[in-house]
Coordinates of C-alpha atoms in Angstrom, one line a residue:
X1 CA -16.3 -5.0 0.6
X2 CA -17.8 -5.0 4.0
X3 CA -16.5 -2.9 7.1
X4 CA -13.8 -4.0 9.3
X5 CA -15.9 -4.7 12.2
X6 CA -18.4 -6.8 10.3
X7 CA -15.6 -9.1 8.9
X8 CA -13.9 -9.6 12.3
X9 CA -17.2 -10.2 14.2
X10 CA -17.9 -13.2 11.7
X11 CA -14.6 -14.7 12.5
X12 CA -14.7 -13.9 16.2
X13 CA -17.9 -15.8 16.4
X14 CA -15.8 -18.7 14.8
X15 CA -13.3 -18.2 17.7
X16 CA -10.7 -17.2 15.0
X17 CA -7.4 -17.3 16.6
X18 CA -4.1 -15.5 15.5
X19 CA -1.6 -17.6 14.2
X20 CA 2.2 -17.5 14.7
X21 CA 2.1 -18.7 10.9
X22 CA 0.8 -15.6 9.8
X23 CA 4.5 -14.3 9.4
X24 CA 5.4 -17.3 7.4
X25 CA 3.4 -16.6 4.4
X26 CA 3.3 -12.8 3.8
X27 CA 2.4 -11.3 0.7
X28 CA 5.9 -10.3 -0.1
X29 CA 6.9 -13.6 -2.0
X30 CA 3.8 -13.3 -4.2
X31 CA 5.3 -10.5 -6.4
X32 CA 8.1 -12.7 -7.1
X33 CA 5.9 -15.7 -8.6
X34 CA 5.4 -14.3 -12.3
X35 CA 5.7 -17.4 -14.4
X36 CA 7.0 -16.9 -18.0
X37 CA 5.0 -19.5 -19.6
X38 CA 1.5 -20.9 -19.7
X39 CA -1.1 -21.6 -22.4
X40 CA -4.8 -22.3 -22.9
X41 CA -8.0 -20.6 -21.5
X42 CA -10.3 -21.7 -18.8
X43 CA -10.9 -21.2 -15.0
X44 CA -9.2 -21.6 -11.8
X45 CA -11.4 -22.9 -8.8
X46 CA -10.8 -22.9 -5.0
X47 CA -13.2 -25.0 -3.0
X48 CA -12.9 -24.7 0.8
X49 CA -14.4 -26.1 3.9
X50 CA -14.1 -25.0 7.2
X51 CA -15.1 -26.6 10.6
X52 CA -16.3 -24.7 13.4
X53 CA -17.5 -21.9 11.1
X54 CA -21.0 -21.2 9.8
X55 CA -20.8 -17.9 8.2
X56 CA -18.0 -15.3 7.3
X57 CA -15.9 -13.8 4.6
X58 CA -12.4 -13.0 3.8
X59 CA -10.8 -11.4 0.8
X60 CA -8.5 -12.6 -2.1
X61 CA -6.5 -10.6 -4.5
X62 CA -3.6 -11.4 -7.2
X63 CA -0.3 -9.4 -7.3
X64 CA 0.4 -10.7 -10.9
X65 CA -3.0 -10.2 -12.7
X66 CA -5.1 -13.4 -12.4
X67 CA -7.7 -11.0 -11.0
X68 CA -7.3 -7.1 -11.3
X69 CA -9.1 -6.2 -8.0
X70 CA -9.6 -7.3 -4.4
X71 CA -12.7 -9.7 -4.4
X72 CA -14.7 -10.9 -1.4
X73 CA -15.1 -14.7 -0.7
X74 CA -18.1 -15.5 1.5
X75 CA -18.4 -18.7 3.6
X76 CA -21.9 -20.2 3.9
X77 CA -22.5 -23.2 6.0
X78 CA -18.7 -23.8 6.5
X79 CA -18.2 -23.9 2.7
X80 CA -17.1 -21.7 0.0
X81 CA -16.5 -21.8 -3.7
X82 CA -14.4 -19.3 -5.8
X83 CA -14.0 -19.4 -9.6
X84 CA -11.9 -17.0 -11.7
X85 CA -10.9 -16.9 -15.5
X86 CA -7.2 -17.9 -15.5
X87 CA -5.4 -17.8 -18.8
X88 CA -1.9 -18.3 -17.5
X89 CA -0.2 -19.5 -14.2
X90 CA 0.0 -16.9 -11.5
X91 CA -1.2 -16.4 -7.9
X92 CA -4.0 -15.7 -5.6
X93 CA -3.6 -14.6 -2.0
X94 CA -6.3 -15.2 0.4
X95 CA -6.3 -12.7 3.2
X96 CA -8.0 -14.0 6.5
X97 CA -9.5 -11.3 8.9
X98 CA -6.1 -11.4 11.3
X99 CA -4.2 -10.7 8.1
X100 CA -2.8 -14.3 7.7
X101 CA -2.1 -14.3 3.9
X102 CA -2.3 -17.7 2.4
X103 CA -1.0 -17.9 -1.3
X104 CA -2.5 -20.2 -3.8
X105 CA -0.7 -21.1 -7.0
X106 CA -3.3 -20.8 -9.8
X107 CA -3.4 -22.6 -13.1
X108 CA -5.9 -22.7 -15.9
X109 CA -8.4 -25.7 -15.6
X110 CA -7.2 -26.7 -12.1
X111 CA -9.1 -26.8 -8.9
X112 CA -7.5 -26.7 -5.4
X113 CA -9.3 -27.7 -2.4
X114 CA -8.7 -26.0 1.1
X115 CA -9.8 -27.9 4.2
X116 CA -9.3 -26.3 7.8
X117 CA -10.6 -25.7 11.2
X118 CA -11.5 -21.9 11.8
X119 CA -9.9 -22.3 15.4
X120 CA -6.6 -23.9 14.0
X121 CA -5.8 -22.6 10.6
X122 CA -2.3 -24.1 11.4
X123 CA -3.8 -27.6 10.4
X124 CA -5.2 -26.3 7.2
X125 CA -4.5 -28.3 4.1
X126 CA -4.4 -27.6 0.3
X127 CA -4.7 -30.1 -2.3
X128 CA -5.3 -30.5 -6.0
X129 CA -2.0 -29.3 -7.6
X130 CA 1.5 -30.4 -6.9
X131 CA 2.9 -26.9 -6.0
X132 CA 0.0 -26.1 -3.4
X133 CA 0.5 -29.5 -1.9
X134 CA 4.1 -29.1 -1.4
X135 CA 3.8 -25.7 0.3
X136 CA 1.0 -27.0 2.4
X137 CA 3.0 -29.9 3.6
X138 CA 6.2 -27.6 4.2
X139 CA 3.7 -25.3 6.3
X140 CA 2.9 -28.2 8.4
X141 CA 6.6 -29.2 8.7
X142 CA 7.9 -26.0 10.2
X143 CA 5.0 -25.6 12.9
X144 CA 6.6 -25.3 16.2
X145 CA 10.4 -25.4 14.8
X146 CA 13.1 -23.0 15.9
X147 CA 14.0 -20.2 13.4
X148 CA 17.6 -21.8 12.7
X149 CA 16.0 -25.2 12.0
X150 CA 13.5 -23.8 9.7
X151 CA 16.2 -22.3 7.5
X152 CA 17.7 -25.7 7.3
X153 CA 14.4 -27.2 6.1
X154 CA 13.7 -24.4 3.8
X155 CA 17.2 -25.1 2.0
X156 CA 16.3 -28.8 1.9
X157 CA 13.2 -28.1 0.4
X158 CA 14.5 -25.9 -2.2
X159 CA 17.2 -28.6 -3.3
X160 CA 14.8 -31.2 -3.3
X161 CA 12.1 -29.4 -5.4
X162 CA 14.2 -27.2 -7.7
X163 CA 11.6 -27.3 -10.5
X164 CA 8.5 -26.1 -8.4
X165 CA 7.0 -22.8 -8.0
X166 CA 6.6 -23.3 -4.3
X167 CA 10.6 -23.3 -4.1
X168 CA 10.5 -19.7 -5.4
X169 CA 8.5 -18.7 -2.6
X170 CA 10.6 -20.6 0.0
X171 CA 13.6 -18.6 -1.3
X172 CA 12.1 -15.2 -1.1
X173 CA 10.3 -15.6 2.0
X174 CA 12.7 -17.2 4.3
X175 CA 16.2 -15.9 2.9
X176 CA 15.3 -12.5 1.6
X177 CA 12.0 -11.0 3.1
X178 CA 13.0 -11.4 7.0
X179 CA 14.4 -8.9 9.6
X180 CA 17.8 -10.7 8.9
X181 CA 18.0 -11.7 5.4
X182 CA 20.5 -13.8 3.8
X183 CA 21.1 -12.5 0.5
X184 CA 24.2 -14.4 -0.5
X185 CA 22.4 -17.8 0.6
X186 CA 19.4 -16.5 -1.5
X187 CA 21.8 -16.1 -4.7
X188 CA 23.1 -19.7 -4.3
X189 CA 19.5 -21.2 -4.1
X190 CA 18.3 -19.0 -6.8
X191 CA 21.2 -20.2 -9.0
X192 CA 20.0 -24.0 -8.5
X193 CA 16.5 -23.0 -9.1
X194 CA 17.4 -21.4 -12.3
X195 CA 19.1 -24.4 -13.7
X196 CA 15.9 -26.3 -13.4
X197 CA 13.7 -23.6 -14.5
X198 CA 15.8 -21.5 -17.1
X199 CA 12.6 -19.9 -18.8
X200 CA 11.2 -18.4 -15.6
X201 CA 11.5 -14.8 -16.1
X202 CA 10.7 -14.5 -12.3
X203 CA 13.7 -16.1 -11.3
X204 CA 15.9 -13.8 -13.4
X205 CA 14.3 -10.8 -11.8
X206 CA 14.8 -12.4 -8.3
X207 CA 18.3 -13.0 -8.9
X208 CA 18.8 -9.5 -9.8
X209 CA 16.9 -8.5 -6.9
X210 CA 19.0 -10.6 -4.6
X211 CA 22.1 -9.2 -6.0
X212 CA 20.9 -5.6 -5.7
X213 CA 19.7 -6.0 -2.1
X214 CA 23.1 -7.6 -1.0
X215 CA 24.5 -4.3 -1.5
X216 CA 21.7 -2.5 0.3
X217 CA 21.9 -4.4 3.8
X218 CA 22.4 -2.6 7.1
X219 CA 24.6 0.6 6.9
X220 CA 23.8 1.3 3.1
X221 CA 22.6 4.7 2.2
X222 CA 19.1 6.1 1.2
X223 CA 18.8 4.9 -2.5
X224 CA 18.5 7.6 -5.3
X225 CA 14.9 7.6 -6.7
X226 CA 12.4 9.8 -8.4
X227 CA 8.5 9.5 -8.1
X228 CA 5.4 11.5 -8.2
X229 CA 3.2 11.4 -4.9
X230 CA -0.7 11.2 -5.0
X231 CA -0.9 15.1 -4.8
X232 CA 1.1 15.6 -7.9
X233 CA 4.3 16.5 -6.3
X234 CA 7.8 15.4 -7.2
X235 CA 9.6 13.4 -4.7
X236 CA 13.2 12.2 -4.3
X237 CA 15.6 11.0 -1.8
X238 CA 15.6 14.6 -0.2
X239 CA 12.4 13.8 1.2
X240 CA 14.0 11.5 4.0
X241 CA 17.0 13.3 4.7
X242 CA 17.2 16.3 7.2
X243 CA 16.0 14.1 10.2
X244 CA 17.6 11.5 12.4
X245 CA 15.0 8.8 11.6
X246 CA 13.5 8.1 8.3
X247 CA 10.9 5.4 7.6
X248 CA 9.6 4.0 4.4
X249 CA 6.3 2.0 4.5
X250 CA 3.6 0.3 2.4
X251 CA 0.0 0.1 2.9
X252 CA -3.5 -0.6 1.2
X253 CA -7.0 0.3 2.0
X254 CA -8.1 -3.1 2.8
X255 CA -5.1 -3.9 5.2
X256 CA -6.1 -2.5 8.6
X257 CA -2.8 -3.3 10.2
X258 CA -0.8 -1.6 7.5
X259 CA -3.2 1.5 8.3
X260 CA -2.5 1.4 12.1
X261 CA 1.4 1.5 11.4
X262 CA 0.8 4.7 9.7
X263 CA -1.3 6.1 12.7
X264 CA 1.6 4.9 14.8
X265 CA 4.3 6.5 12.9
X266 CA 2.2 9.7 12.7
X267 CA 1.7 9.6 16.5
X268 CA 5.5 9.3 17.1
X269 CA 6.0 12.1 14.5
X270 CA 3.9 14.4 16.1
X271 CA 5.4 13.8 19.7
X272 CA 9.0 14.5 18.1
X273 CA 8.9 17.3 15.6
X274 CA 11.5 17.4 13.0
X275 CA 12.8 14.0 14.1
X276 CA 11.2 11.6 11.8
X277 CA 10.7 11.8 8.0
X278 CA 8.4 9.4 6.4
X279 CA 7.4 8.1 2.7
X280 CA 4.6 5.5 2.0
X281 CA 3.6 3.6 -1.0
X282 CA 0.0 2.9 -1.6
X283 CA -0.5 -0.5 -3.3
X284 CA -4.1 -0.4 -4.0
X285 CA -6.2 1.0 -7.0
X286 CA -8.9 2.7 -4.6
X287 CA -7.8 6.3 -4.6
X288 CA -11.2 7.4 -3.3
X289 CA -10.2 5.4 -0.2
X290 CA -6.6 6.5 0.0
X291 CA -7.7 10.3 0.2
X292 CA -10.2 9.4 2.7
X293 CA -7.7 7.6 4.8
X294 CA -5.2 10.5 4.4
X295 CA -7.8 13.3 5.3
X296 CA -8.8 11.2 8.4
X297 CA -5.6 10.4 9.6
X298 CA -4.1 13.9 8.7
X299 CA -1.2 12.1 6.8
X300 CA 0.8 14.9 5.3
X301 CA 4.0 12.9 4.3
X302 CA 4.5 12.0 0.7
X303 CA 2.3 9.2 -0.4
X304 CA 3.3 7.5 -3.9
X305 CA 0.1 5.4 -5.4
X306 CA 0.4 4.6 -9.2
X307 CA -0.9 1.5 -11.3
X308 CA 2.6 -0.1 -11.1
X309 CA 1.9 -1.2 -7.5
X310 CA 4.9 -3.5 -6.7
X311 CA 6.6 -3.0 -10.1
X312 CA 6.9 0.6 -9.0
X313 CA 10.6 1.5 -9.8
X314 CA 11.0 3.6 -6.7
X315 CA 9.4 1.0 -4.4
X316 CA 11.9 -1.4 -5.6
X317 CA 14.7 0.6 -5.1
X318 CA 13.6 0.2 -1.2
X319 CA 13.2 -3.8 -1.7
X320 CA 9.8 -3.8 -0.4
X321 CA 7.5 -6.3 -1.7
X322 CA 4.9 -6.7 0.8
X323 CA 1.8 -4.9 2.3
X324 CA 2.8 -3.4 5.7
X325 CA 6.4 -3.8 5.0
X326 CA 8.9 -1.1 6.1
X327 CA 12.7 0.0 6.1
X328 CA 14.2 2.3 8.9
X329 CA 17.1 4.8 8.5
X330 CA 19.0 6.3 10.9
X331 CA 21.2 9.4 9.9
X332 CA 20.6 8.3 6.2
X333 CA 21.7 4.6 6.7
X334 CA 19.8 1.5 6.9
X335 CA 19.2 0.1 10.3
X336 CA 16.4 -2.3 10.0
X337 CA 13.8 -3.5 7.5
X338 CA 10.6 -5.9 7.6
X339 CA 9.7 -5.0 11.2
X340 CA 6.4 -6.0 12.9
X341 CA 4.5 -3.1 14.1
X342 CA 5.7 -3.2 17.8
X343 CA 9.3 -3.7 16.7
X344 CA 9.0 -0.6 14.3
X345 CA 7.7 1.5 17.4
X346 CA 10.6 0.2 19.5
X347 CA 13.1 0.9 17.0
X348 CA 11.9 4.6 16.1
X349 CA 11.9 5.3 20.1
X350 CA 15.3 3.7 20.5
X351 CA 17.0 5.8 17.7

């Protein structure tokens, strides 16, 4: 894996621009796309072509075991091919240098094609399988659409394609993983999906999650949990008590925005001694890099890092299912979740 500066330089040369769409497809939904069936062996392949890009690279990972590490995909003369063994249906997530995360639905023996322009990834098109094509079309449909109308289009999509994996993403992304989630609407839509996908264990888990989170909205208290941090210390809800503000975050060794969020919080914590408690979850298997980051940034609050990653029971108690996700408590009560870095900083200062 190359250094951040090298990765960014390649894409800056291609005039890679930040996308408003980067918030539309976060990693958060990918946890929710484990499918309960699938058979046969083979490979899954991704073939891509980018205009206005000669050379560059980006990352790919899987939250459900299609691959077990973060891989690097290299672009040469505007083209790339990535092939990985794939026994059962799952997901791959492409992570571009501005941290736009684009999910792909992987299936054994299938090939997905990606065509895009490095200066306008909003126009990127995915083809090759029904679910990837459906999600690609939906992304195009909502470009430039006001948030209230996006929710209407999302609900219509779910009702029109209740048997699709893409619909699972739509529910989790637009009705659960937002700053203002609608858990009751999510429960209604998940019921529609479950009728068409009765053997999908993911939907059962997602339905339970929506029900649990419906009772953990603004005003709810810090949940009970027990865990062991990366230094072997026992951690529970008391780690977040005793200060006006408490923040729980997620981060990784390769997501630099998530690391910057930690630094922002740490800076505010130093400016306001005793006023901010923090707990972080490291969703990455690179322990050596974790300890280097903690030492470099002098992070001394509890950091939980184990092989369960998103399946960690403590993490699930907070309802965080994405890298660089967060939840904020004030006087022990939930006041906000899923904030962008600037919004998080503003909220801390406000409180």
